[in-house]
Amino acid sequence: MMKITLATSCFILATALVPVAAQAADTDPANKSVSTFVKDSAITTKVKAKLAAEKLSSLAKIKVDTDAAGVVSLSGTVKTKEEADKAVSLATAVEGVKSVSSTIQVSP
């Protein structure tokens, strides 16, 4: 009787742990890309918010993209070199940004 109870307990425990093991082994790259996309979008949103907070119309026209490695790319046109430098400085200060790449053009 004891052997049957022990075997039944082991079977129930193993059955309960199979979904946990399957979840732990889930290495689907699609799941990682979703979380990476959310993280990248959050960084992009923070950078855009900082640019908008400066209340300079040309900074609001800068395009912001973030890749999976946390590299922010800035592009667009501003009126002065100081505005371009300010945009890079603001983006660099955002949490999660690893580096900033800028192709911002100055056009008075």
Coordinates of C-alpha atoms in Angstrom, one line a residue:
M1 CA 0.0 0.0 0.0
M2 CA 2.9 2.4 0.9
K3 CA 4.5 1.8 -2.5
I4 CA 1.3 2.7 -4.4
T5 CA 0.8 5.9 -2.3
L6 CA 4.5 6.9 -3.0
A7 CA 4.1 6.2 -6.7
T8 CA 0.9 8.1 -6.9
S9 CA 2.4 11.1 -5.1
C10 CA 5.4 11.1 -7.4
F11 CA 3.1 10.9 -10.5
I12 CA 1.0 13.8 -9.3
L13 CA 4.0 15.9 -8.4
A14 CA 5.6 15.2 -11.8
T15 CA 2.3 16.1 -13.6
A16 CA 2.1 19.4 -11.7
L17 CA 5.7 20.3 -12.6
V18 CA 5.6 19.6 -16.3
P19 CA 4.1 23.0 -17.2
V20 CA 6.6 24.8 -15.0
A21 CA 9.5 23.0 -16.8
A22 CA 8.0 23.7 -20.2
Q23 CA 7.7 27.4 -19.4
A24 CA 11.3 27.6 -18.1
A25 CA 12.5 26.0 -21.3
D26 CA 10.5 28.4 -23.6
T27 CA 13.2 30.2 -25.5
D28 CA 11.0 31.4 -28.3
P29 CA 12.7 34.5 -29.8
A30 CA 9.2 35.9 -30.6
N31 CA 8.6 36.3 -26.9
K32 CA 11.9 38.1 -26.4
S33 CA 11.3 40.4 -29.3
V34 CA 8.0 41.5 -27.8
S35 CA 9.7 42.5 -24.5
T36 CA 12.6 44.1 -26.4
F37 CA 10.1 46.1 -28.5
V38 CA 8.3 47.3 -25.3
K39 CA 11.6 48.3 -23.7
D40 CA 12.7 50.1 -26.9
S41 CA 9.4 51.9 -27.2
A42 CA 9.7 53.0 -23.6
I43 CA 13.1 54.5 -24.2
T44 CA 11.9 56.2 -27.4
T45 CA 8.9 57.7 -25.6
K46 CA 11.1 59.0 -22.8
V47 CA 13.5 60.7 -25.2
K48 CA 10.6 62.2 -27.2
A49 CA 9.1 63.5 -23.9
K50 CA 12.4 65.2 -22.9
L51 CA 12.7 66.8 -26.3
A52 CA 9.1 68.1 -26.1
A53 CA 9.6 69.4 -22.6
E54 CA 12.3 71.8 -24.0
K55 CA 9.5 73.6 -25.8
L56 CA 11.6 74.3 -28.9
S57 CA 9.6 73.7 -32.0
S58 CA 12.6 72.3 -33.9
L59 CA 13.3 69.7 -31.2
A60 CA 9.8 68.4 -31.5
K61 CA 10.4 67.6 -35.2
I62 CA 13.4 65.2 -34.4
K63 CA 12.7 61.6 -35.3
V64 CA 13.8 59.2 -32.5
D65 CA 14.4 55.4 -32.9
T66 CA 15.8 52.9 -30.4
D67 CA 17.3 49.6 -31.3
A68 CA 17.4 46.4 -29.2
A69 CA 20.8 47.3 -27.7
G70 CA 19.6 50.6 -26.3
V71 CA 21.2 52.8 -29.0
V72 CA 19.1 55.8 -29.8
S73 CA 19.2 57.3 -33.3
L74 CA 18.2 60.9 -33.8
S75 CA 17.4 62.4 -37.2
G76 CA 15.7 65.5 -38.6
T77 CA 16.5 69.2 -38.9
V78 CA 17.0 71.9 -36.3
K79 CA 17.7 75.6 -36.5
T80 CA 21.1 75.7 -34.7
K81 CA 24.0 73.5 -33.7
E82 CA 23.2 74.2 -30.1
E83 CA 19.7 72.6 -30.6
A84 CA 21.3 69.5 -32.2
D85 CA 23.8 69.2 -29.3
K86 CA 20.9 69.7 -26.8
A87 CA 18.9 66.9 -28.4
V88 CA 21.9 64.5 -28.1
S89 CA 22.5 65.6 -24.5
L90 CA 18.9 65.0 -23.6
A91 CA 18.7 61.6 -25.2
T92 CA 22.0 60.5 -23.6
A93 CA 20.6 61.4 -20.1
V94 CA 17.5 59.1 -20.5
E95 CA 17.7 55.9 -18.4
G96 CA 18.3 52.8 -20.5
V97 CA 20.1 54.6 -23.3
K98 CA 23.5 53.0 -24.1
S99 CA 24.6 55.5 -26.7
V100 CA 23.2 58.1 -29.2
S101 CA 23.7 58.3 -32.9
S102 CA 22.8 61.6 -34.5
T103 CA 22.3 62.5 -38.1
I104 CA 20.5 65.8 -37.2
Q105 CA 21.0 68.5 -39.9
V106 CA 21.3 72.2 -39.1
S107 CA 19.2 74.4 -41.4
P108 CA 18.5 78.0 -40.2

